[in-house]
Each structure stands twice: as C-alpha cells, then as structure tokens.
Amino acid sequence: MRADRLLSVLLLLQARGRLTAREIADELAVSVRTVYRDVESLAGAGIPVVAERGSTGGYRLLGGYRTSLTGLTAGESDSLPLAGLPAAAEALGFGPGAAAAERKLLAALPSGNRQRAQHARRLFHLDAPGWFRDVEPVPHLAEVAGAVWACRPLRLTYLRWRSPQEVVRDVEPLGVVLKSGTWYLVAATATATATATATATAAGAGAGAAAAAAGDSVRVYRVGKIHHLEALPGTFPRPDDFDLAAFWAGWTARYEAGVYRATATVRLSPEGLRMAPFRLAPAVVRSLRSTAQAPDADGWVRARLPIESIRHARGDLLVLGAEVEVLDPPELREAITAAAADLTALYAARPQEGRSPAVATPRC
C-alpha cells in the first residue's frame, strides 16, 4: 500500500540520514520516479524533507526531525525473527515484512544505538550454502512456509530416492529448517496430530503426551524434492509444546547414525590424515580421530571408519588416492582394487594427447 511505502521512505531517511532517490528506490524495489512522487507527498503533508543537489546530495530530514509512527503491522511482526536474515526471509516469502520491520526498529532506536546496529550489520554476513554448490531451486518454499504459519494441511507429490520414487503424502507442516543451504519441511502425517491429541485427551494426559505421540510420525521432507503441492481445506491442531529445534537435533543425530550401517578398517598416511577432514564426512572424521592408533614406523595410522555401503565407501575413499589403504572388509578392499585396475587400464589404453606413441628404434 502507498501509505506503507510513504512511511518506509520516512523511516529510511530517519534511520540513515541522507539518501539519494536511487538508494531509496533500490531499498523499496520501486522506480526513481515513484520516489520523487512519494517525497513530494511527504513534503505536502508537512514533513520537512530537504533535497540537496550535487554529487553528494540527496534527501534528508530537516533539523533532526523524528516520527514515532513505528508500530509494526501483523505481517512485520510475523517476520521479525528473520529481520537479520534477508536472504532466508525473501526465500520464505517474508522479505518485504522483514525489511520493513528492521527499518522501523532502527528508526525507533536512539541515534547512538541505531548507528551501532547499522555498524554491526556491516560487520557480519551469513552465507548459508556450502562451497562449490549451486543453490537448490525451491519453487514451493514460500507456500510451504505459509502453510506452516497457518497450520494448513498439504498434499505433497514428493520425489524420493527409493522406489517408488514419486509418492503422494498428506501432511501437517510443523516447521521449516535451513541446513547447509538446503531447505527441509518437518511435517506429521495428516491424521497423526489429531489422533495423538484425541488419544492423550481420552487418557487424561496433557499436551506434552500428545506432542510426543505425534512426534513418532513426524517426517522430514527436502523442499527441493516437492514436485507438486496442494493446500487442503481446514486447519490442524499444532501441538503446543512441539519443539522444532529439539526435534531437528534428535532427528539429525538419528539420521547420521542410521546412514552408517557398517565399519571399515583402514590405514592412512600422514598426508591422508591431513586431507581427511577436507574430503570425508564429519561423522567419519570424528570416528577416525577417536579410533586412530599410534603411527607405525612410516607414520601411517590404523583406524576404524563408519561406512554407508561398499559402493558409497569406495567413492568416498578413492578421493584420498594412494594415501589410504583398506584392510577390512574384504569386499571394500576388492572394490578399491578393481577401481584402481580400471583406472590403470583406462589411462594405459591410449597415449596422452599431444604426444606420439613411442616407436622402437630399428637395429641394424
């Protein structure tokens, strides 16, 4: 709404002092011409906006003018926890509300504290995605976040890795998590929350029992793997004491422990030990450090590593090249040996480009 934008212009000038029309337009995602009209409207309403010409000019408020019109709207209050995370707020659909909430909070601060807050913002930056990874497209993230907020059930068409790959799930979304640049939906099956609540009520138990019972059916879905999404009618009763952070901590610990179904005994060279933290998963590195024996005469160390499968372990350990030797299980050692033989055969099959094959010198 235009009234909200006029207030945003006023609060920007109050918080930052002097701004050009282009800076205001970029901040509010409007045209420079719109900023000109808004400033004229503020001046016409008696707000002492001064235009200063020149390369260092811009708009400012005259004589330290301040307004107390800093009340947050409902949408801005909803997005307040994301005010310091603009990228995440934008992805969740709360970008404009979070930006407006931050402007109003800064405008309400005394001058000294406002400058400190603005200075702190320039010093810290969160870049969630990991290195050398594109951000996964999440076209349904904003709709998922809205359903979480409104306690609205969803029907998901979800693509998973095992067969059948495409499945349909009716879920009750309980929260959204961003981990290492990847978004996840935490949701209960569509009837779990209501059934758990009814059961707990009939048994005379409290909300905690209902949340625990519903938690048994809570699952995690990767938002980028949601192929299609449909909002279902009505709402569902969210357990009052469902703790998203606590659930996530427990779920990730169980997931990490469940992924690794076997162990392998390996020897690592000093260079392999140095490379391991940069090439292997954190859980594998922790096991390496806790089980490492004393180095032998050549500096090699024997240790036990958790593995997901023979196929996964082969790929994981090949990145260390000749700096690791598999001792056990025999199937993994054979898989590594076969891979090394295949590589040798591949590179020996044809000469290196740009070099002629060796020709035997005839003997007279």
Short mmCIF file of N, CA, C and O in Angstrom, two decimals, residues 68-176:
data_model
loop_
_atom_site.label_atom_id
_atom_site.label_comp_id
_atom_site.label_asym_id
_atom_site.label_seq_id
_atom_site.Cartn_x
_atom_site.Cartn_y
_atom_site.Cartn_z
N SER A 68 7.33 9.13 15.52
CA SER A 68 7.13 7.97 16.41
C SER A 68 6.20 6.95 15.78
O SER A 68 5.74 6.02 16.44
N LEU A 69 5.89 7.11 14.48
CA LEU A 69 4.99 6.17 13.80
C LEU A 69 5.77 4.91 13.41
O LEU A 69 6.05 4.66 12.25
N THR A 70 6.15 4.13 14.41
CA THR A 70 6.99 2.97 14.15
C THR A 70 6.31 1.66 14.53
O THR A 70 6.95 0.63 14.67
N GLY A 71 4.99 1.67 14.71
CA GLY A 71 4.30 0.45 15.08
C GLY A 71 4.39 -0.60 14.00
O GLY A 71 4.29 -0.31 12.81
N LEU A 72 4.59 -1.87 14.39
CA LEU A 72 4.71 -2.96 13.44
C LEU A 72 3.34 -3.47 13.05
O LEU A 72 2.46 -3.64 13.90
N THR A 73 3.17 -3.77 11.77
CA THR A 73 1.96 -4.44 11.32
C THR A 73 2.02 -5.91 11.71
O THR A 73 3.07 -6.41 12.15
N ALA A 74 0.91 -6.62 11.52
CA ALA A 74 0.89 -8.05 11.85
C ALA A 74 1.91 -8.81 11.01
O ALA A 74 2.65 -9.67 11.52
N GLY A 75 1.97 -8.51 9.70
CA GLY A 75 2.93 -9.20 8.84
C GLY A 75 4.36 -8.91 9.21
O GLY A 75 5.23 -9.78 9.15
N GLU A 76 4.64 -7.66 9.62
CA GLU A 76 6.00 -7.30 10.03
C GLU A 76 6.38 -7.98 11.33
O GLU A 76 7.52 -8.41 11.52
N SER A 77 5.42 -8.11 12.24
CA SER A 77 5.68 -8.83 13.50
C SER A 77 5.97 -10.30 13.23
O SER A 77 6.84 -10.89 13.86
N ASP A 78 5.23 -10.88 12.27
CA ASP A 78 5.46 -12.29 11.93
C ASP A 78 6.88 -12.51 11.42
O ASP A 78 7.50 -13.55 11.70
N SER A 79 7.39 -11.56 10.65
CA SER A 79 8.69 -11.73 10.02
C SER A 79 9.84 -11.18 10.86
O SER A 79 11.00 -11.25 10.44
N LEU A 80 9.55 -10.66 12.04
CA LEU A 80 10.57 -10.02 12.87
C LEU A 80 11.77 -10.94 13.16
O LEU A 80 12.92 -10.49 13.11
N PRO A 81 11.56 -12.25 13.49
CA PRO A 81 12.73 -13.11 13.76
C PRO A 81 13.67 -13.24 12.57
O PRO A 81 14.82 -13.64 12.75
N LEU A 82 13.21 -12.91 11.35
CA LEU A 82 14.05 -13.03 10.16
C LEU A 82 14.61 -11.70 9.70
O LEU A 82 15.19 -11.62 8.63
N ALA A 83 14.46 -10.66 10.52
CA ALA A 83 14.88 -9.32 10.09
C ALA A 83 16.37 -9.26 9.79
O ALA A 83 16.80 -8.50 8.93
N GLY A 84 17.17 -10.05 10.47
CA GLY A 84 18.60 -10.05 10.22
C GLY A 84 19.06 -11.08 9.21
O GLY A 84 20.27 -11.24 8.99
N LEU A 85 18.12 -11.79 8.59
CA LEU A 85 18.45 -12.82 7.61
C LEU A 85 17.69 -12.52 6.31
O LEU A 85 16.73 -13.21 5.98
N PRO A 86 18.09 -11.50 5.58
CA PRO A 86 17.29 -11.07 4.43
C PRO A 86 17.13 -12.13 3.35
O PRO A 86 16.06 -12.26 2.75
N ALA A 87 18.16 -12.93 3.08
CA ALA A 87 18.06 -13.94 2.03
C ALA A 87 17.05 -15.02 2.42
O ALA A 87 16.21 -15.43 1.61
N ALA A 88 17.13 -15.49 3.67
CA ALA A 88 16.19 -16.50 4.13
C ALA A 88 14.77 -15.95 4.18
O ALA A 88 13.81 -16.62 3.81
N ALA A 89 14.63 -14.70 4.64
CA ALA A 89 13.31 -14.08 4.70
C ALA A 89 12.69 -13.97 3.32
O ALA A 89 11.49 -14.24 3.13
N GLU A 90 13.49 -13.60 2.33
CA GLU A 90 13.00 -13.47 0.96
C GLU A 90 12.56 -14.83 0.42
O GLU A 90 11.51 -14.95 -0.22
N ALA A 91 13.36 -15.88 0.68
CA ALA A 91 13.02 -17.21 0.19
C ALA A 91 11.73 -17.73 0.81
O ALA A 91 10.95 -18.43 0.16
N LEU A 92 11.48 -17.37 2.06
CA LEU A 92 10.28 -17.84 2.75
C LEU A 92 9.05 -16.99 2.45
O LEU A 92 7.96 -17.30 2.91
N GLY A 93 9.24 -15.91 1.71
CA GLY A 93 8.12 -15.04 1.39
C GLY A 93 7.90 -13.93 2.39
O GLY A 93 6.88 -13.22 2.34
N PHE A 94 8.83 -13.74 3.32
CA PHE A 94 8.71 -12.71 4.35
C PHE A 94 9.64 -11.52 4.10
O PHE A 94 9.83 -10.69 4.98
N GLY A 95 10.23 -11.44 2.89
CA GLY A 95 11.22 -10.41 2.63
C GLY A 95 10.75 -8.99 2.88
O GLY A 95 11.37 -8.25 3.67
N PRO A 96 9.66 -8.54 2.26
CA PRO A 96 9.21 -7.15 2.49
C PRO A 96 8.87 -6.86 3.94
O PRO A 96 9.20 -5.80 4.47
N GLY A 97 8.21 -7.81 4.61
CA GLY A 97 7.85 -7.60 6.01
C GLY A 97 9.07 -7.50 6.90
O GLY A 97 9.12 -6.67 7.81
N ALA A 98 10.08 -8.37 6.65
CA ALA A 98 11.29 -8.35 7.47
C ALA A 98 12.05 -7.05 7.26
O ALA A 98 12.57 -6.45 8.22
N ALA A 99 12.14 -6.58 6.01
CA ALA A 99 12.84 -5.33 5.74
C ALA A 99 12.13 -4.15 6.40
O ALA A 99 12.78 -3.27 6.98
N ALA A 100 10.79 -4.13 6.32
CA ALA A 100 10.04 -3.04 6.95
C ALA A 100 10.17 -3.07 8.46
O ALA A 100 10.32 -2.03 9.12
N ALA A 101 10.15 -4.27 9.05
CA ALA A 101 10.31 -4.38 10.49
C ALA A 101 11.67 -3.88 10.94
O ALA A 101 11.80 -3.18 11.95
N GLU A 102 12.71 -4.20 10.16
CA GLU A 102 14.05 -3.74 10.51
C GLU A 102 14.13 -2.22 10.43
O GLU A 102 14.72 -1.57 11.29
N ARG A 103 13.53 -1.64 9.38
CA ARG A 103 13.55 -0.18 9.25
C ARG A 103 12.87 0.49 10.44
O ARG A 103 13.36 1.49 10.98
N LYS A 104 11.74 -0.05 10.86
CA LYS A 104 11.00 0.56 11.96
C LYS A 104 11.76 0.42 13.28
O LYS A 104 11.78 1.34 14.10
N LEU A 105 12.38 -0.73 13.48
CA LEU A 105 13.16 -0.91 14.71
C LEU A 105 14.34 0.04 14.74
O LEU A 105 14.65 0.64 15.78
N LEU A 106 15.04 0.18 13.61
CA LEU A 106 16.17 1.10 13.58
C LEU A 106 15.72 2.53 13.80
O LEU A 106 16.39 3.31 14.50
N ALA A 107 14.59 2.89 13.22
CA ALA A 107 14.09 4.26 13.38
C ALA A 107 13.72 4.55 14.83
O ALA A 107 13.81 5.70 15.28
N ALA A 108 13.28 3.54 15.57
CA ALA A 108 12.85 3.73 16.95
C ALA A 108 14.02 3.83 17.92
O ALA A 108 13.86 4.27 19.06
N LEU A 109 15.22 3.42 17.47
CA LEU A 109 16.37 3.44 18.36
C LEU A 109 16.93 4.85 18.51
O LEU A 109 16.86 5.66 17.58
N PRO A 110 17.51 5.17 19.68
CA PRO A 110 18.25 6.43 19.81
C PRO A 110 19.39 6.46 18.80
O PRO A 110 19.87 5.42 18.35
N SER A 111 19.83 7.65 18.44
CA SER A 111 20.82 7.82 17.38
C SER A 111 22.06 6.96 17.60
O SER A 111 22.53 6.28 16.68
N GLY A 112 22.61 6.98 18.80
CA GLY A 112 23.83 6.22 19.06
C GLY A 112 23.63 4.72 18.88
O GLY A 112 24.45 4.04 18.25
N ASN A 113 22.54 4.19 19.42
CA ASN A 113 22.27 2.76 19.29
C ASN A 113 21.97 2.38 17.85
O ASN A 113 22.32 1.29 17.40
N ARG A 114 21.29 3.27 17.13
CA ARG A 114 20.99 2.99 15.73
C ARG A 114 22.28 2.88 14.92
O ARG A 114 22.43 1.99 14.08
N GLN A 115 23.22 3.76 15.17
CA GLN A 115 24.49 3.70 14.47
C GLN A 115 25.25 2.42 14.80
O GLN A 115 25.88 1.82 13.93
N ARG A 116 25.18 1.99 16.05
CA ARG A 116 25.84 0.74 16.43
C ARG A 116 25.21 -0.45 15.71
O ARG A 116 25.90 -1.36 15.24
N ALA A 117 23.88 -0.47 15.62
CA ALA A 117 23.18 -1.56 14.95
C ALA A 117 23.53 -1.60 13.46
O ALA A 117 23.78 -2.67 12.90
N GLN A 118 23.58 -0.43 12.83
CA GLN A 118 23.94 -0.37 11.42
C GLN A 118 25.39 -0.78 11.21
O GLN A 118 25.72 -1.44 10.22
N HIS A 119 26.25 -0.41 12.14
CA HIS A 119 27.66 -0.81 12.05
C HIS A 119 27.79 -2.32 12.19
O HIS A 119 28.55 -2.96 11.44
N ALA A 120 27.04 -2.92 13.12
CA ALA A 120 27.10 -4.37 13.31
C ALA A 120 26.64 -5.10 12.05
O ALA A 120 27.20 -6.15 11.69
N ARG A 121 25.64 -4.55 11.36
CA ARG A 121 25.16 -5.19 10.14
C ARG A 121 26.24 -5.23 9.07
O ARG A 121 26.31 -6.17 8.27
N ARG A 122 27.09 -4.22 9.05
CA ARG A 122 28.17 -4.19 8.06
C ARG A 122 29.30 -5.15 8.40
O ARG A 122 30.14 -5.47 7.55
N LEU A 123 29.35 -5.62 9.63
CA LEU A 123 30.46 -6.46 10.07
C LEU A 123 30.19 -7.95 9.93
O LEU A 123 31.14 -8.75 9.89
N PHE A 124 28.92 -8.38 9.89
CA PHE A 124 28.59 -9.80 9.89
C PHE A 124 27.69 -10.14 8.71
O PHE A 124 26.75 -9.41 8.40
N HIS A 125 27.99 -11.26 8.08
CA HIS A 125 27.22 -11.71 6.92
C HIS A 125 27.08 -13.23 6.98
O HIS A 125 28.06 -13.94 7.24
N LEU A 126 25.86 -13.73 6.76
CA LEU A 126 25.60 -15.17 6.75
C LEU A 126 25.47 -15.65 5.32
O LEU A 126 24.61 -15.18 4.57
N ASP A 127 26.33 -16.60 4.93
CA ASP A 127 26.27 -17.22 3.61
C ASP A 127 26.04 -18.71 3.84
O ASP A 127 26.97 -19.47 4.08
N ALA A 128 24.76 -19.13 3.79
CA ALA A 128 24.38 -20.48 4.23
C ALA A 128 24.85 -21.60 3.31
O ALA A 128 25.26 -22.65 3.79
N PRO A 129 24.77 -21.48 1.97
CA PRO A 129 25.12 -22.61 1.11
C PRO A 129 26.58 -23.01 1.27
O PRO A 129 27.45 -22.17 1.56
N GLY A 130 26.86 -24.31 1.05
CA GLY A 130 28.23 -24.80 1.13
C GLY A 130 29.03 -24.37 -0.09
O GLY A 130 28.52 -23.83 -1.06
N TRP A 131 30.33 -24.64 -0.03
CA TRP A 131 31.22 -24.29 -1.14
C TRP A 131 30.93 -25.15 -2.36
O TRP A 131 30.57 -26.32 -2.25
N PHE A 132 31.12 -24.55 -3.54
CA PHE A 132 31.06 -25.26 -4.82
C PHE A 132 29.71 -25.95 -5.03
O PHE A 132 29.63 -27.04 -5.60
N ARG A 133 28.64 -25.31 -4.55
CA ARG A 133 27.31 -25.88 -4.73
C ARG A 133 26.36 -24.79 -5.20
O ARG A 133 26.36 -23.67 -4.67
N ASP A 134 25.56 -25.12 -6.20
CA ASP A 134 24.50 -24.21 -6.60
C ASP A 134 23.37 -24.30 -5.59
O ASP A 134 23.13 -25.35 -4.99
N VAL A 135 22.67 -23.19 -5.39
CA VAL A 135 21.52 -23.20 -4.50
C VAL A 135 20.39 -24.00 -5.14
O VAL A 135 20.07 -23.81 -6.32
N GLU A 136 19.83 -24.93 -4.39
CA GLU A 136 18.78 -25.79 -4.91
C GLU A 136 17.50 -24.99 -5.14
O GLU A 136 17.05 -24.27 -4.25
N PRO A 137 16.90 -25.09 -6.32
CA PRO A 137 15.63 -24.39 -6.56
C PRO A 137 14.54 -24.90 -5.61
O PRO A 137 14.39 -26.11 -5.43
N VAL A 138 13.79 -23.98 -5.01
CA VAL A 138 12.71 -24.36 -4.09
C VAL A 138 11.46 -23.54 -4.44
O VAL A 138 11.07 -22.65 -3.69
N PRO A 139 10.83 -23.84 -5.57
CA PRO A 139 9.70 -23.01 -6.01
C PRO A 139 8.51 -23.06 -5.07
O PRO A 139 7.66 -22.16 -5.10
N HIS A 140 8.41 -24.10 -4.22
CA HIS A 140 7.25 -24.22 -3.34
C HIS A 140 7.54 -23.76 -1.90
O HIS A 140 6.70 -23.93 -1.03
N LEU A 141 8.73 -23.18 -1.66
CA LEU A 141 9.11 -22.87 -0.29
C LEU A 141 8.18 -21.84 0.35
O LEU A 141 7.76 -22.02 1.51
N ALA A 142 7.85 -20.77 -0.34
CA ALA A 142 7.00 -19.74 0.25
C ALA A 142 5.63 -20.30 0.60
O ALA A 142 5.07 -19.98 1.67
N GLU A 143 5.07 -21.17 -0.25
CA GLU A 143 3.77 -21.76 0.04
C GLU A 143 3.86 -22.72 1.23
O GLU A 143 2.95 -22.79 2.06
N VAL A 144 4.96 -23.45 1.31
CA VAL A 144 5.17 -24.34 2.45
C VAL A 144 5.26 -23.54 3.74
O VAL A 144 4.64 -23.88 4.75
N ALA A 145 6.02 -22.43 3.71
CA ALA A 145 6.15 -21.58 4.90
C ALA A 145 4.80 -21.01 5.31
O ALA A 145 4.48 -20.92 6.51
N GLY A 146 4.00 -20.60 4.33
CA GLY A 146 2.67 -20.09 4.65
C GLY A 146 1.78 -21.13 5.30
O GLY A 146 1.02 -20.83 6.23
N ALA A 147 1.89 -22.37 4.84
CA ALA A 147 1.10 -23.46 5.44
C ALA A 147 1.56 -23.75 6.86
O ALA A 147 0.75 -24.07 7.74
N VAL A 148 2.87 -23.69 7.10
CA VAL A 148 3.39 -23.88 8.45
C VAL A 148 2.80 -22.82 9.38
O VAL A 148 2.35 -23.13 10.49
N TRP A 149 2.80 -21.59 8.92
CA TRP A 149 2.31 -20.49 9.75
C TRP A 149 0.81 -20.62 10.03
O TRP A 149 0.35 -20.35 11.15
N ALA A 150 0.05 -21.02 9.02
CA ALA A 150 -1.41 -21.06 9.15
C ALA A 150 -1.93 -22.40 9.67
O ALA A 150 -3.15 -22.56 9.79
N CYS A 151 -1.03 -23.36 9.96
CA CYS A 151 -1.45 -24.71 10.38
C CYS A 151 -2.43 -25.31 9.34
O CYS A 151 -3.48 -25.84 9.68
N ARG A 152 -2.03 -25.19 8.07
CA ARG A 152 -2.87 -25.67 7.00
C ARG A 152 -2.28 -26.96 6.42
O ARG A 152 -1.11 -26.98 6.04
N PRO A 153 -3.04 -28.04 6.35
CA PRO A 153 -2.51 -29.30 5.81
C PRO A 153 -2.20 -29.20 4.32
O PRO A 153 -2.81 -28.39 3.60
N LEU A 154 -1.28 -30.03 3.88
CA LEU A 154 -0.84 -30.01 2.48
C LEU A 154 -0.85 -31.41 1.90
O LEU A 154 -0.65 -32.40 2.62
N ARG A 155 -1.04 -31.48 0.61
CA ARG A 155 -0.85 -32.73 -0.14
C ARG A 155 0.37 -32.55 -1.01
O ARG A 155 0.42 -31.68 -1.88
N LEU A 156 1.39 -33.38 -0.76
CA LEU A 156 2.65 -33.27 -1.47
C LEU A 156 2.80 -34.39 -2.49
O LEU A 156 2.50 -35.56 -2.18
N THR A 157 3.28 -34.06 -3.67
CA THR A 157 3.82 -35.06 -4.59
C THR A 157 5.33 -34.95 -4.45
O THR A 157 5.93 -33.93 -4.81
N TYR A 158 5.93 -36.01 -3.91
CA TYR A 158 7.32 -35.94 -3.45
C TYR A 158 8.18 -36.93 -4.22
O TYR A 158 7.78 -38.07 -4.46
N LEU A 159 9.37 -36.49 -4.60
CA LEU A 159 10.32 -37.34 -5.33
C LEU A 159 11.39 -37.81 -4.35
O LEU A 159 12.15 -37.02 -3.83
N ARG A 160 11.42 -39.12 -4.11
CA ARG A 160 12.41 -39.68 -3.19
C ARG A 160 13.37 -40.58 -3.97
O ARG A 160 13.17 -40.88 -5.14
N TRP A 161 14.42 -41.06 -3.29
CA TRP A 161 15.46 -41.80 -3.99
C TRP A 161 15.10 -43.25 -4.21
O TRP A 161 15.54 -43.88 -5.16
N ARG A 162 14.27 -43.83 -3.31
CA ARG A 162 13.95 -45.26 -3.47
C ARG A 162 12.63 -45.45 -4.20
O ARG A 162 11.83 -44.54 -4.31
N SER A 163 12.42 -46.66 -4.69
CA SER A 163 11.21 -46.97 -5.45
C SER A 163 10.03 -47.24 -4.52
O SER A 163 10.21 -47.89 -3.47
N PRO A 164 8.81 -46.78 -4.87
CA PRO A 164 8.53 -45.88 -5.99
C PRO A 164 9.03 -44.48 -5.70
O PRO A 164 8.87 -43.97 -4.59
N GLN A 165 9.63 -43.87 -6.70
CA GLN A 165 10.27 -42.57 -6.47
C GLN A 165 9.26 -41.46 -6.23
O GLN A 165 9.49 -40.58 -5.41
N GLU A 166 8.14 -41.47 -6.95
CA GLU A 166 7.14 -40.42 -6.78
C GLU A 166 6.02 -40.92 -5.88
O GLU A 166 5.36 -41.91 -6.20
N VAL A 167 5.83 -40.23 -4.75
CA VAL A 167 4.79 -40.61 -3.80
C VAL A 167 3.95 -39.40 -3.46
O VAL A 167 4.38 -38.25 -3.62
N VAL A 168 2.73 -39.65 -3.00
CA VAL A 168 1.82 -38.59 -2.57
C VAL A 168 1.63 -38.72 -1.07
O VAL A 168 1.34 -39.81 -0.56
N ARG A 169 1.80 -37.61 -0.35
CA ARG A 169 1.67 -37.61 1.10
C ARG A 169 0.76 -36.46 1.53
O ARG A 169 0.94 -35.32 1.08
N ASP A 170 -0.19 -36.74 2.41
CA ASP A 170 -0.96 -35.69 3.08
C ASP A 170 -0.30 -35.42 4.42
O ASP A 170 -0.17 -36.33 5.25
N VAL A 171 0.14 -34.18 4.63
CA VAL A 171 0.96 -33.87 5.80
C VAL A 171 0.43 -32.65 6.52
O VAL A 171 -0.29 -31.82 5.95
N GLU A 172 0.84 -32.54 7.77
CA GLU A 172 0.56 -31.37 8.60
C GLU A 172 1.90 -30.69 8.89
O GLU A 172 2.68 -31.16 9.72
N PRO A 173 2.22 -29.61 8.20
CA PRO A 173 3.54 -28.97 8.32
C PRO A 173 3.75 -28.33 9.69
O PRO A 173 2.93 -27.52 10.13
N LEU A 174 4.85 -28.68 10.33
CA LEU A 174 5.15 -28.18 11.67
C LEU A 174 6.29 -27.19 11.70
O LEU A 174 6.44 -26.44 12.68
N GLY A 175 7.12 -27.16 10.68
CA GLY A 175 8.25 -26.23 10.69
C GLY A 175 9.09 -26.37 9.45
O GLY A 175 8.98 -27.35 8.70
N VAL A 176 9.95 -25.38 9.23
CA VAL A 176 10.87 -25.35 8.10
C VAL A 176 12.27 -25.14 8.65
O VAL A 176 12.47 -24.34 9.57
#
